[in-house]
mmCIF file with all atom_site columns, C-alpha atoms and ligand atoms in Angstrom:
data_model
loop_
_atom_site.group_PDB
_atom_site.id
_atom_site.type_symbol
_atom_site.label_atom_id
_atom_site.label_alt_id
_atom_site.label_comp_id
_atom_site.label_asym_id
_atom_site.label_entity_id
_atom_site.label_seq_id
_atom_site.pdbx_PDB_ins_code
_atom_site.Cartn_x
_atom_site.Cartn_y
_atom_site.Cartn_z
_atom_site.occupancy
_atom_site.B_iso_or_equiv
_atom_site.pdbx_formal_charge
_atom_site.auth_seq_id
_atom_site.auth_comp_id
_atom_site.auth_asym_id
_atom_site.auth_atom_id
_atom_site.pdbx_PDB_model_num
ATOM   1   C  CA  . UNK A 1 1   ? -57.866 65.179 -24.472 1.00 78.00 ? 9   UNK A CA  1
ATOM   2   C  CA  . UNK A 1 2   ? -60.510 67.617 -22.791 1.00 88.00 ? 10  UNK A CA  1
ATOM   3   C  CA  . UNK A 1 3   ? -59.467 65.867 -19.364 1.00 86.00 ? 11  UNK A CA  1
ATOM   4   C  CA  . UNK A 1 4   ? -55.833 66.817 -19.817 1.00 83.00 ? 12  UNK A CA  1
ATOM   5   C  CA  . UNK A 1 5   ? -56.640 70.944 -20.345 1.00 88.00 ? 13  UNK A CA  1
ATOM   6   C  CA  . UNK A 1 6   ? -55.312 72.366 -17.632 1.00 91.00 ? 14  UNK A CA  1
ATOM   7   C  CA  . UNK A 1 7   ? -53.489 69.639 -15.977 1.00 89.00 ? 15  UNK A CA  1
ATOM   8   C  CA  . UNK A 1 8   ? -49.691 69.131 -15.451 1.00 85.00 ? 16  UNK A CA  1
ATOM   9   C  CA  . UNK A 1 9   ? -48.475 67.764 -18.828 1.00 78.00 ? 17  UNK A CA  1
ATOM   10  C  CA  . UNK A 1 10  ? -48.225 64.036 -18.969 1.00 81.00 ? 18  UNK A CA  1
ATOM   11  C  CA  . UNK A 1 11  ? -44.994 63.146 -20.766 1.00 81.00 ? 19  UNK A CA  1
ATOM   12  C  CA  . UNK A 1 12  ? -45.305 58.946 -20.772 1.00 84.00 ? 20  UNK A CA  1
ATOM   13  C  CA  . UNK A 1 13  ? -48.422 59.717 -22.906 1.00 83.00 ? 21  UNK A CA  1
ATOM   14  C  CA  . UNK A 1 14  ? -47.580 58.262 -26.480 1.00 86.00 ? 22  UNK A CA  1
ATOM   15  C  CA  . UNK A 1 15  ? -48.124 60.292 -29.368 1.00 83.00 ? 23  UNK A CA  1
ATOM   16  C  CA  . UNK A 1 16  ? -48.895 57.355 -31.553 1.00 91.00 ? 24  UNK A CA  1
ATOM   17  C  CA  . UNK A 1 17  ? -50.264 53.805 -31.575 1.00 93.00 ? 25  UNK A CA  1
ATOM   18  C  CA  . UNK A 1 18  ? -47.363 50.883 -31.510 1.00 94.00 ? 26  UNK A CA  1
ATOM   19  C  CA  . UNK A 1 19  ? -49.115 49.058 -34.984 1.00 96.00 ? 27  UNK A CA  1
ATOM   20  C  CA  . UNK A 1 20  ? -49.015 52.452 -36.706 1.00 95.00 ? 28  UNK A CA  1
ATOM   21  C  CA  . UNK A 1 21  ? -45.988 52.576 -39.454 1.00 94.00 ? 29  UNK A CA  1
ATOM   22  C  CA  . UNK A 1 22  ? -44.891 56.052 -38.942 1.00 95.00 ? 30  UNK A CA  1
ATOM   23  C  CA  . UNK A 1 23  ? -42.812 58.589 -36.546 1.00 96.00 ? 31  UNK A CA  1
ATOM   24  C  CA  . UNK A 1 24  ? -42.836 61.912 -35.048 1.00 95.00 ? 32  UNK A CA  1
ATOM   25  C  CA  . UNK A 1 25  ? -41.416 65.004 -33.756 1.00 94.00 ? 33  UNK A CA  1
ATOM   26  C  CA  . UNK A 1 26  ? -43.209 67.056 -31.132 1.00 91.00 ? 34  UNK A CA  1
ATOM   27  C  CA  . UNK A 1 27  ? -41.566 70.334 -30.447 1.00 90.00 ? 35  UNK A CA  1
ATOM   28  C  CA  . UNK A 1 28  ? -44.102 71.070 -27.438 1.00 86.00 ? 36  UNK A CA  1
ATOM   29  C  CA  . UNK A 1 29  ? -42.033 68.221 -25.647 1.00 88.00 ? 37  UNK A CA  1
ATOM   30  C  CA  . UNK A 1 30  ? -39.235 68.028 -27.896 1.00 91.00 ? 38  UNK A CA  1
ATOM   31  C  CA  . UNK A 1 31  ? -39.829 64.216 -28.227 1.00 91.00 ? 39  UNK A CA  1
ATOM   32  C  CA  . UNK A 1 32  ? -39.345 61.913 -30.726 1.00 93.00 ? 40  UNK A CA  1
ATOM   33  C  CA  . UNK A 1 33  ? -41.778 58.647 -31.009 1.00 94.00 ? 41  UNK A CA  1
ATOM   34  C  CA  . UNK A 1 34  ? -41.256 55.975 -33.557 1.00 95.00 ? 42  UNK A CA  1
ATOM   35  C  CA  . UNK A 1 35  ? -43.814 53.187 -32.954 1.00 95.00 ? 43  UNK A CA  1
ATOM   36  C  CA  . UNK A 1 36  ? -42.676 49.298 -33.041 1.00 95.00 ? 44  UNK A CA  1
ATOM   37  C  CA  . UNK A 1 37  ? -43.908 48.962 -36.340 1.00 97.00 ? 45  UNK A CA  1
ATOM   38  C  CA  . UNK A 1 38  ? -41.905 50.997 -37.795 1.00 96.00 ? 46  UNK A CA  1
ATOM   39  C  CA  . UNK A 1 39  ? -39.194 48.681 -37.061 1.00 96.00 ? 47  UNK A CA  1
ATOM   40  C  CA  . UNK A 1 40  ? -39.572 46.388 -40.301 1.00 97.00 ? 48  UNK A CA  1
ATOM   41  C  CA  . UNK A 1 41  ? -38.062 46.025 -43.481 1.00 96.00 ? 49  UNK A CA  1
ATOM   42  C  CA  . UNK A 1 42  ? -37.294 48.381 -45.091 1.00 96.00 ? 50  UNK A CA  1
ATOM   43  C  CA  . UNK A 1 43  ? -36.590 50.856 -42.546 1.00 97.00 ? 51  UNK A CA  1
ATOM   44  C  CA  . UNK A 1 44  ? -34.867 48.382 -40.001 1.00 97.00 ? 52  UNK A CA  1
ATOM   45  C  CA  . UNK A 1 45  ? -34.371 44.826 -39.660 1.00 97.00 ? 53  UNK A CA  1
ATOM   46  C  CA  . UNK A 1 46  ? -31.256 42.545 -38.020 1.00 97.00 ? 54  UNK A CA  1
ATOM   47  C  CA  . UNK A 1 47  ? -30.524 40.957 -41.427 1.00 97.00 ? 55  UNK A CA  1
ATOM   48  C  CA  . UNK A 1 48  ? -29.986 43.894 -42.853 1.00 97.00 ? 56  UNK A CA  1
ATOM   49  C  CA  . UNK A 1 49  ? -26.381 45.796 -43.929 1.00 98.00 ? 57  UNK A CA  1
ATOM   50  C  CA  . UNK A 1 50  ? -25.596 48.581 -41.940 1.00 97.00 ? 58  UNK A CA  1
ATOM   51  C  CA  . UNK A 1 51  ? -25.955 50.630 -44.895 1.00 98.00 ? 59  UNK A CA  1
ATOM   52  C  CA  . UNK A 1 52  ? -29.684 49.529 -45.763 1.00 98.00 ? 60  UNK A CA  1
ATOM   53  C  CA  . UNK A 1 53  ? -30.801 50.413 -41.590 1.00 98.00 ? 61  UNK A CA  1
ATOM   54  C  CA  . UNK A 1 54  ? -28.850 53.887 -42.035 1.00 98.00 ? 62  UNK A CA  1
ATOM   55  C  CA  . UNK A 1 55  ? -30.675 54.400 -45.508 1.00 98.00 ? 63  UNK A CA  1
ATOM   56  C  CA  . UNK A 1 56  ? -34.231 53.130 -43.918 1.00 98.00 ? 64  UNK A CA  1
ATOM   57  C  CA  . UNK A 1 57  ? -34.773 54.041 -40.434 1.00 98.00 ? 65  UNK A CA  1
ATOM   58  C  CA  . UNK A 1 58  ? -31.702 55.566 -39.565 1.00 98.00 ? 66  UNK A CA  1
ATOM   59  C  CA  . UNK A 1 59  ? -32.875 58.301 -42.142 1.00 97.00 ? 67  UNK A CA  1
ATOM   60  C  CA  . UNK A 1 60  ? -36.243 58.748 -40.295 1.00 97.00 ? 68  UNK A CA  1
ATOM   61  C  CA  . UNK A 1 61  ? -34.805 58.682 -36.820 1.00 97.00 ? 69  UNK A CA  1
ATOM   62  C  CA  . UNK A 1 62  ? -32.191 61.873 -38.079 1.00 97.00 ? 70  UNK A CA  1
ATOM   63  C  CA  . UNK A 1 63  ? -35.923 62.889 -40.131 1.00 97.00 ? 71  UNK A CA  1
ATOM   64  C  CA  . UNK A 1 64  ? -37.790 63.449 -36.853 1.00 96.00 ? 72  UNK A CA  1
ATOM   65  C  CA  . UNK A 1 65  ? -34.123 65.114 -34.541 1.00 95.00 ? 73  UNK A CA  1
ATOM   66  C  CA  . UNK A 1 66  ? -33.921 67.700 -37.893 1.00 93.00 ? 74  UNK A CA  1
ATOM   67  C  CA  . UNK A 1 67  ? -37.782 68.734 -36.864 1.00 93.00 ? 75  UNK A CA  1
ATOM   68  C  CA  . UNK A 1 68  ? -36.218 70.539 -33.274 1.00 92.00 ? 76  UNK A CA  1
ATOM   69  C  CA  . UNK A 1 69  ? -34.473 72.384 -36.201 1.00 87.00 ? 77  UNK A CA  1
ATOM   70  C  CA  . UNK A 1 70  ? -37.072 72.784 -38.350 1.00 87.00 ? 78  UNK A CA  1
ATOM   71  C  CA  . UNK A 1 71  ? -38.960 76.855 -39.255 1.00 83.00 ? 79  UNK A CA  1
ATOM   72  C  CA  . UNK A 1 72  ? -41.219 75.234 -36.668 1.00 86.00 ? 80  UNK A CA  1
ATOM   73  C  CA  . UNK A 1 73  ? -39.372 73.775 -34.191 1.00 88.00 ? 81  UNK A CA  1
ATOM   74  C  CA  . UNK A 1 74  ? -36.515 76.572 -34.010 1.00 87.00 ? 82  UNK A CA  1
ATOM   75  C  CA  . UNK A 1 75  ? -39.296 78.261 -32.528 1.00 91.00 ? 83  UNK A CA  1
ATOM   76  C  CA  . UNK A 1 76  ? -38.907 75.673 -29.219 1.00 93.00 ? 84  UNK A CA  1
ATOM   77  C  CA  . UNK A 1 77  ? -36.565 75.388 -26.127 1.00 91.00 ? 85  UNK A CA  1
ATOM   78  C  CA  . UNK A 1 78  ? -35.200 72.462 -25.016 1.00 90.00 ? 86  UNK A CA  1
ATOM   79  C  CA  . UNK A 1 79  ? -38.230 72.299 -22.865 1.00 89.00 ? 87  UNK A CA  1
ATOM   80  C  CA  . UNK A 1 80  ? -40.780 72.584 -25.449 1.00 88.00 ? 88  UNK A CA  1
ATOM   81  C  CA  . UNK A 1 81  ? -41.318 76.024 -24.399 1.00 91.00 ? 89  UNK A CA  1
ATOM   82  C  CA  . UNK A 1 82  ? -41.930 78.613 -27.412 1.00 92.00 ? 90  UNK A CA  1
ATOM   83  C  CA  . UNK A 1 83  ? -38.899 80.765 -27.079 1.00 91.00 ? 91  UNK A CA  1
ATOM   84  C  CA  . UNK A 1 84  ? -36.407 82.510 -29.072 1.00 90.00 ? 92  UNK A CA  1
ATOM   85  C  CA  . UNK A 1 85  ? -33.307 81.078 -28.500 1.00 90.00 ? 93  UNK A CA  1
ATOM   86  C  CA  . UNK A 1 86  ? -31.351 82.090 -31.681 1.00 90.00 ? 94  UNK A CA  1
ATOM   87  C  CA  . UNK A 1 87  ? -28.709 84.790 -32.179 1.00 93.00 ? 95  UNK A CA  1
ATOM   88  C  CA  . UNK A 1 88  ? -29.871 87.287 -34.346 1.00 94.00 ? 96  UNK A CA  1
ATOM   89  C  CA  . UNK A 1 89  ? -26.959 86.491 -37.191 1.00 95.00 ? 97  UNK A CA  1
ATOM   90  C  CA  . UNK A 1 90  ? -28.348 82.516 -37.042 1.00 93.00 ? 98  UNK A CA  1
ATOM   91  C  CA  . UNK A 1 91  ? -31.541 83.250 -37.583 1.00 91.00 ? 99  UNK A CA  1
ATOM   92  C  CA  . UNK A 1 92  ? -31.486 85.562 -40.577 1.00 94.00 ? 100 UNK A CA  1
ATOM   93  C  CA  . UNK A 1 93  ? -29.529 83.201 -42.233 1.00 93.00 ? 101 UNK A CA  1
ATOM   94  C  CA  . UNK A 1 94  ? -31.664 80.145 -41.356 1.00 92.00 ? 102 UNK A CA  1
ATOM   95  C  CA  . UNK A 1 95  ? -34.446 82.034 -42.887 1.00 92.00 ? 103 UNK A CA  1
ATOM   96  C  CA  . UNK A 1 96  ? -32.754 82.705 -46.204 1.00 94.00 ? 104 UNK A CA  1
ATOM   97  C  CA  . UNK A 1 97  ? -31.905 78.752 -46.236 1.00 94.00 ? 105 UNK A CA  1
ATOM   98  C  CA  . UNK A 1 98  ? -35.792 78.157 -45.504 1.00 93.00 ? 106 UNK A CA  1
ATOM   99  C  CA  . UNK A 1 99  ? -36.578 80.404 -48.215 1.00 96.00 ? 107 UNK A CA  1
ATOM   100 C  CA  . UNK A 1 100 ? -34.248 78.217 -50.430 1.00 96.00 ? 108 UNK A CA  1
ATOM   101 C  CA  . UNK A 1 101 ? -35.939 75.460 -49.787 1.00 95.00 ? 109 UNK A CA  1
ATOM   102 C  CA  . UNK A 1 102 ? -39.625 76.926 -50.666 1.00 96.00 ? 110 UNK A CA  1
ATOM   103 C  CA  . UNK A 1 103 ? -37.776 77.896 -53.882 1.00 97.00 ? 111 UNK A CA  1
ATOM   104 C  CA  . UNK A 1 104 ? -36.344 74.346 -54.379 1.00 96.00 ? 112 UNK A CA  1
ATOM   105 C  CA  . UNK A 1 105 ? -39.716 73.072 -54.804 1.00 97.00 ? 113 UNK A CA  1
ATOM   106 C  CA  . UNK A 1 106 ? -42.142 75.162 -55.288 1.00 97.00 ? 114 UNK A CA  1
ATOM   107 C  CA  . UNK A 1 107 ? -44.099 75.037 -58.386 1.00 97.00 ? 115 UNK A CA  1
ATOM   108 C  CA  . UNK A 1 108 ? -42.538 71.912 -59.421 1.00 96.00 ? 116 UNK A CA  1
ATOM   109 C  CA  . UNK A 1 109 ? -45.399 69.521 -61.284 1.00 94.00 ? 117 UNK A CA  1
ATOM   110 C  CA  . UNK A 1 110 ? -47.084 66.706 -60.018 1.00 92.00 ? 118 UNK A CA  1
ATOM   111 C  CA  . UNK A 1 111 ? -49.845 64.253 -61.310 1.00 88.00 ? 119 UNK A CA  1
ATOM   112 C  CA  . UNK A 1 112 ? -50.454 67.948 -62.980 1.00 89.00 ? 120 UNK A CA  1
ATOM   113 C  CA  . UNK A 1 113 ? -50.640 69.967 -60.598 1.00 92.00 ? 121 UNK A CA  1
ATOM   114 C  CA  . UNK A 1 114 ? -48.076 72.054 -58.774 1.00 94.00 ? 122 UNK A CA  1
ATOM   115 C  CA  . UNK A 1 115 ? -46.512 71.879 -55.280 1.00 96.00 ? 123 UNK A CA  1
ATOM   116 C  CA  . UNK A 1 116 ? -46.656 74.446 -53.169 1.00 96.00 ? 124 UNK A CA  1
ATOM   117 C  CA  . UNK A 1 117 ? -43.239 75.229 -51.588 1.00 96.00 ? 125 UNK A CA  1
ATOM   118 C  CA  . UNK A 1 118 ? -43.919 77.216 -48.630 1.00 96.00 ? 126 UNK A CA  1
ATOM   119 C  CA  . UNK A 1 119 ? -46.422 74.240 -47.026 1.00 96.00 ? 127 UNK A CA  1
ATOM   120 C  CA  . UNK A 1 120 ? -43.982 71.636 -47.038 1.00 96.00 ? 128 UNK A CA  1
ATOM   121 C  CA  . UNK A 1 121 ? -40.919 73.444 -46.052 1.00 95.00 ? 129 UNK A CA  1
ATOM   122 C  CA  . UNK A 1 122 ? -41.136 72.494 -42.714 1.00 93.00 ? 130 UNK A CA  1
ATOM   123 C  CA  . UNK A 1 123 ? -40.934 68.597 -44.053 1.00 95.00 ? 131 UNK A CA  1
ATOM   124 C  CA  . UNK A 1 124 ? -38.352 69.792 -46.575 1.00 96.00 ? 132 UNK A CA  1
ATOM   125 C  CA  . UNK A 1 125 ? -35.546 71.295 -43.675 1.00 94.00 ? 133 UNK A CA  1
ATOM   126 C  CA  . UNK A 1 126 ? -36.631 67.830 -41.466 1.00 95.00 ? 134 UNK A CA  1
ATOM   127 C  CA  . UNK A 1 127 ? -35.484 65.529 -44.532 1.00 96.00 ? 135 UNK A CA  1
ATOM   128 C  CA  . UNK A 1 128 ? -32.093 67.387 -46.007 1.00 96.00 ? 136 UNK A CA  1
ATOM   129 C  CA  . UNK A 1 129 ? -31.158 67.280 -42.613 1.00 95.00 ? 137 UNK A CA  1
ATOM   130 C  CA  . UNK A 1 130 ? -31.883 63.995 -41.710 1.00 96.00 ? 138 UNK A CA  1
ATOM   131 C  CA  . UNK A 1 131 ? -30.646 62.577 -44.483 1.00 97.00 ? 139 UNK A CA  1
ATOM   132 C  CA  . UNK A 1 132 ? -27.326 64.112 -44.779 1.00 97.00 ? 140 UNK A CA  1
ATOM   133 C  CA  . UNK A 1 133 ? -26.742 62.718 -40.433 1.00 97.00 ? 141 UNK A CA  1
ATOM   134 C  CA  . UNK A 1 134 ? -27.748 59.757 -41.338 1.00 97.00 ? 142 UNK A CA  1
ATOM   135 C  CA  . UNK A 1 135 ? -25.099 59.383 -44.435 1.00 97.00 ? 143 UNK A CA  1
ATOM   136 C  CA  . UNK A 1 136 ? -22.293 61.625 -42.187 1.00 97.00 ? 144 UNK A CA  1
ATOM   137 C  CA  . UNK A 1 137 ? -23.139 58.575 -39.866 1.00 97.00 ? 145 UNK A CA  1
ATOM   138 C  CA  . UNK A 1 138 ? -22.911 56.179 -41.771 1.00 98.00 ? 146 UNK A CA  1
ATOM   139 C  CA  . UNK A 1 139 ? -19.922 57.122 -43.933 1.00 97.00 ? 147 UNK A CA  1
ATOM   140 C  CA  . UNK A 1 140 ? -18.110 56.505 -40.582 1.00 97.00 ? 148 UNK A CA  1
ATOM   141 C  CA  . UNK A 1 141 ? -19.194 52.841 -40.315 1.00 97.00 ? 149 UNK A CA  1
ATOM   142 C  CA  . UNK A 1 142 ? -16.512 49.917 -41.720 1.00 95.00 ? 150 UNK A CA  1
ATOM   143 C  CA  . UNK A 1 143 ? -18.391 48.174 -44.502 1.00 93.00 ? 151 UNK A CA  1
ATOM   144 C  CA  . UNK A 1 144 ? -20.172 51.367 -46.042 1.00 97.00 ? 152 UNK A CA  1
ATOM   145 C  CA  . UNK A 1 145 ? -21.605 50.872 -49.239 1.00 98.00 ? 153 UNK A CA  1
ATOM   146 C  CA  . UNK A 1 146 ? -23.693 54.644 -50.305 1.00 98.00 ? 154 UNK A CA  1
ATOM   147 C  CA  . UNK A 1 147 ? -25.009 52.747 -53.692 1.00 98.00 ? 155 UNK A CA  1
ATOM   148 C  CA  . UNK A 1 148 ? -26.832 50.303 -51.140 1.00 98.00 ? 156 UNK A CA  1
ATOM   149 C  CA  . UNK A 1 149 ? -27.753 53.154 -48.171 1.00 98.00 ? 157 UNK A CA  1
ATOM   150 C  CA  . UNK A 1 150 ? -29.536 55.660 -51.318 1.00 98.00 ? 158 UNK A CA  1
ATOM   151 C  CA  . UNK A 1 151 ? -31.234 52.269 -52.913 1.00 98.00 ? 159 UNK A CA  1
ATOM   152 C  CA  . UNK A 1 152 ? -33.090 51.793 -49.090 1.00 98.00 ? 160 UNK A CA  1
ATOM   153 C  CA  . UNK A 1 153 ? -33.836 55.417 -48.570 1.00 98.00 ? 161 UNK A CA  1
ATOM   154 C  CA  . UNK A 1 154 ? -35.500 55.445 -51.983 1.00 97.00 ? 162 UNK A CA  1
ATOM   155 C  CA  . UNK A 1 155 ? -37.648 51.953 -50.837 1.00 97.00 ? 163 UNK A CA  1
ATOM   156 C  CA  . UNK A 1 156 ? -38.400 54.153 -47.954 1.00 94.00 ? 164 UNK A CA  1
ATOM   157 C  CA  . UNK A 1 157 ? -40.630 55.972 -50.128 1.00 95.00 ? 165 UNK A CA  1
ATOM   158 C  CA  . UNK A 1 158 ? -42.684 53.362 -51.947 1.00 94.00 ? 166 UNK A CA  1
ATOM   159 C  CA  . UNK A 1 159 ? -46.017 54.147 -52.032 1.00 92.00 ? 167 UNK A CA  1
ATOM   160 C  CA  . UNK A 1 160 ? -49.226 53.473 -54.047 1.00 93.00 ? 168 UNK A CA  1
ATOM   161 C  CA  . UNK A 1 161 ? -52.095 56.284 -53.868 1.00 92.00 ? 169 UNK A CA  1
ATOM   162 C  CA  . UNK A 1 162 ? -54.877 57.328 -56.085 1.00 94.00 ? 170 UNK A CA  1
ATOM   163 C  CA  . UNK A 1 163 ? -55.428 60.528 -58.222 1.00 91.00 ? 171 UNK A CA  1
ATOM   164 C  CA  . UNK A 1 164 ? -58.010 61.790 -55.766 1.00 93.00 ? 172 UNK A CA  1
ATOM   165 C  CA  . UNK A 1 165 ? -55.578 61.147 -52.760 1.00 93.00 ? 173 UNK A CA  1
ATOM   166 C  CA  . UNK A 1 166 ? -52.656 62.596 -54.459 1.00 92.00 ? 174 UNK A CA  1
ATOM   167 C  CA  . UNK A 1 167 ? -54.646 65.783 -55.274 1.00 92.00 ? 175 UNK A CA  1
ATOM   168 C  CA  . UNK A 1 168 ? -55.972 65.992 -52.138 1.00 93.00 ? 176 UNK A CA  1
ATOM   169 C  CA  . UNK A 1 169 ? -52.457 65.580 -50.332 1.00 93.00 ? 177 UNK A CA  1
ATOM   170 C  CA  . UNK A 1 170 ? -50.812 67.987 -52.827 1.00 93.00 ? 178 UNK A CA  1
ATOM   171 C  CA  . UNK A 1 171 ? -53.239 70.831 -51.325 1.00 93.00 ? 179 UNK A CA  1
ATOM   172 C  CA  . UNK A 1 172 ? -53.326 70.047 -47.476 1.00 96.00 ? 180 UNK A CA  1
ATOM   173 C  CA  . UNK A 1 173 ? -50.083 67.614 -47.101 1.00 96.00 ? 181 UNK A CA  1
ATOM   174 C  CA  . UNK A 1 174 ? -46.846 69.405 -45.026 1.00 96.00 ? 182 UNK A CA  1
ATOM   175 C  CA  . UNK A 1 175 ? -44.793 66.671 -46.828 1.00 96.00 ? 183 UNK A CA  1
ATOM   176 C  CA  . UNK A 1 176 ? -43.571 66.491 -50.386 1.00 96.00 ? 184 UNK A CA  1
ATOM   177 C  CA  . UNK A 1 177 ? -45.247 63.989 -52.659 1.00 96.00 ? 185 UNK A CA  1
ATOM   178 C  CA  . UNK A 1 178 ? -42.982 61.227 -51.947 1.00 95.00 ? 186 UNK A CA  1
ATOM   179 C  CA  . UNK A 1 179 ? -41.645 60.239 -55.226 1.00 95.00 ? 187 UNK A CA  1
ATOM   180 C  CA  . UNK A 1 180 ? -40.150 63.703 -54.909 1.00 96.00 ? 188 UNK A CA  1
ATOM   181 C  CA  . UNK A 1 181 ? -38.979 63.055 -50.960 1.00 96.00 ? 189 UNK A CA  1
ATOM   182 C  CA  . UNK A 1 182 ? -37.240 60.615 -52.670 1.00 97.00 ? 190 UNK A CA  1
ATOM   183 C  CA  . UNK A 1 183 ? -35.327 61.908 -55.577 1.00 97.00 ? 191 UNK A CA  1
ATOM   184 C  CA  . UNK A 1 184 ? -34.846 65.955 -54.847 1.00 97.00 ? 192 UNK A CA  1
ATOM   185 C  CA  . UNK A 1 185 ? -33.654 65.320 -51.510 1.00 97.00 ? 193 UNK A CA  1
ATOM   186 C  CA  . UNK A 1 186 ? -31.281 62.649 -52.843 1.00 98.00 ? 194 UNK A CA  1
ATOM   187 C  CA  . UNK A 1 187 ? -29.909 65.433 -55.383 1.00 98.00 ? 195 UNK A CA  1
ATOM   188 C  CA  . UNK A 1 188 ? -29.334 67.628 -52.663 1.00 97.00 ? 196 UNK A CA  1
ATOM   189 C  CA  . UNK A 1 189 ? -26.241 65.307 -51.728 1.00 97.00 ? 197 UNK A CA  1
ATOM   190 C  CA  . UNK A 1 190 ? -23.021 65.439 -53.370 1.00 97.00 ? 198 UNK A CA  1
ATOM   191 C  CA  . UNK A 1 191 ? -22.375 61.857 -52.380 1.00 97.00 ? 199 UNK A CA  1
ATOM   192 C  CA  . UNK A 1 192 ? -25.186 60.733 -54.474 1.00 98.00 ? 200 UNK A CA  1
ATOM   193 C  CA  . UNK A 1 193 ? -23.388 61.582 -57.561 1.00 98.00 ? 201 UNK A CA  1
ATOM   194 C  CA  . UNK A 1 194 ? -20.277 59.625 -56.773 1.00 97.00 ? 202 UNK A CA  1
ATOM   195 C  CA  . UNK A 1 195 ? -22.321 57.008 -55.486 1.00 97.00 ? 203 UNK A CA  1
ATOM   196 C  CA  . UNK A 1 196 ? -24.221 55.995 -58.948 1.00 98.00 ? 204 UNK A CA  1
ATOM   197 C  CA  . UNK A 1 197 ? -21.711 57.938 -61.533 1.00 98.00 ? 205 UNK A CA  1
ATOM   198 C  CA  . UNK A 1 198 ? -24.291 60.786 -62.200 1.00 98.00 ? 206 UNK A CA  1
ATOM   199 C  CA  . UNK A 1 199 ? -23.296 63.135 -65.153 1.00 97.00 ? 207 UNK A CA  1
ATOM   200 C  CA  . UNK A 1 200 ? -23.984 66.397 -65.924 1.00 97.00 ? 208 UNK A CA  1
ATOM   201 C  CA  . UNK A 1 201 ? -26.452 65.380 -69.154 1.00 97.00 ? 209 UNK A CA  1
ATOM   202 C  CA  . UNK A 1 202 ? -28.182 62.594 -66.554 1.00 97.00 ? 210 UNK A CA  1
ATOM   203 C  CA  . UNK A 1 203 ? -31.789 63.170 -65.425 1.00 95.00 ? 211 UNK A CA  1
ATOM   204 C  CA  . UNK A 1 204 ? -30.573 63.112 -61.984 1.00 96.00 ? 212 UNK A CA  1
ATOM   205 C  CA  . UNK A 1 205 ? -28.095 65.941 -62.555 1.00 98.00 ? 213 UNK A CA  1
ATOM   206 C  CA  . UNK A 1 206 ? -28.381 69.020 -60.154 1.00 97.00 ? 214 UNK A CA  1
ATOM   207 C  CA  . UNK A 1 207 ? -25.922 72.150 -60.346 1.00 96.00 ? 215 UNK A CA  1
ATOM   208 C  CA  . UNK A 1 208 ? -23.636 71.996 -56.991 1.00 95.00 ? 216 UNK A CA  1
ATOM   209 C  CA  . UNK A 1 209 ? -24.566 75.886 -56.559 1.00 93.00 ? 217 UNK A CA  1
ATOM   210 C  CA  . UNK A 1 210 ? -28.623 74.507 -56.525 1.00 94.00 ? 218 UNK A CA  1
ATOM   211 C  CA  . UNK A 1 211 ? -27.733 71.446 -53.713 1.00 96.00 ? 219 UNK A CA  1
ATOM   212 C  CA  . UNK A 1 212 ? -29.010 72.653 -50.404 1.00 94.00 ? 220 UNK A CA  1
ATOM   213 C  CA  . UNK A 1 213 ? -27.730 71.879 -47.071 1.00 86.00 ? 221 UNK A CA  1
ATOM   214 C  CA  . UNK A 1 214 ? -29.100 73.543 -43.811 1.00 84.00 ? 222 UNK A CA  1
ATOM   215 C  CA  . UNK A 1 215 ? -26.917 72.049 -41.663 1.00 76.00 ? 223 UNK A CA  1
HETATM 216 ZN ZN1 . ZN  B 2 .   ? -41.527 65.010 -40.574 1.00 86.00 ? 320 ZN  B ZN1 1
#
């Protein structure tokens, strides 16, 4: 990495390794990477449904696009250069959305101890936004079933962790404890409630007015 300071910037360079399960956004070359592993059960596999692949990795692929879009990468041309490229009007009201989303879960409790809102926001914008593409997406496909595309997005999220891990993660983490990924970001789409019958007195339950939406 020293080598490359001050040298033109090499843009076949890959931000991960291919065995690593994970993806990224980089808005200083407004790439997105997602490493072959990734592309497994649950996120993606042939013998999947359409819906499943939308639910898993179509999700993460939308996930990592949102990031451009992001209170970080808003601050990013098309080039990767920092630049303001925003109308005034836009950005005031992206910021209130932002803020809506460090409201939406700040404080909430977890493995007791709180989550702090304003670290993960970034995280936050990237998934409401990916996951609503992916489902406008796949709404538009034949055989759609949204029971089946909310079931993978939720196996998306399975994850076993210690106390000592989650507490650490909880304090330096820019995502969301990912039981909570899972289901807030799920509640933040109407189609969710039609999906699985979700009633007002149901755990699930949000208030439309409290569903957020940045894009
Ligand atoms: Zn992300």
């Amino acid at each position: 990495m020293f080598e490359q300071y001050h040298r033109p910037f090499d843009r076949s360079k890959w931000n991960m390794s291919g065995y690593e399960v994970n993806a990224s956004y980089n808005p200083s070359t407004n790439d997105i990477t997602f490493p072959a592993a990734i592309l497994q059960r649950p996120f993606y596999d042939l013998k999947q449904t359409v819906s499943q692949n939308y639910g898993g990795i179509g999700s993460v692929i939308a996930h990592e696009i949102s990031h451009a879009f992001d209170n970080n990468g808003a601050n990013f041309d098309e080039l990767g250069n920092m630049k303001n490229w925003w109308t005034q009007r836009d950005y005031k009201s992206f910021q209130s959305l932002t803020q809506k989303m460090i409201d939406q879960f700040d404080g909430i409790s977890y493995m007791g101890r709180k989550v702090n809102g304003a670290l993960v926001v970034n995280e936050n914008i990237a998934d409401v936004g990916g996951l609503a593409c992916a489902l406008e997406v796949a709404k538009s496909e034949p055989n759609f079933n949204c029971k089946v595309f909310f079931v993978n997005w939720a196996l998306n999220w399975r994850i076993k962790s210690t106390k000592q891990i989650n507490e650490m993660l909880l304090s330096v983490d820019v995502h969301s404890p990912a039981p909570l990924r899972c289901n807030i970001i799920a509640q933040d789409m109407d189609d969710l409630y039609k999906a699985f019958d979700i009633k007002k007195t149901d755990g699930m339950w949000l208030d439309k007015t409290q569903r957020l939406n940045i894009w």
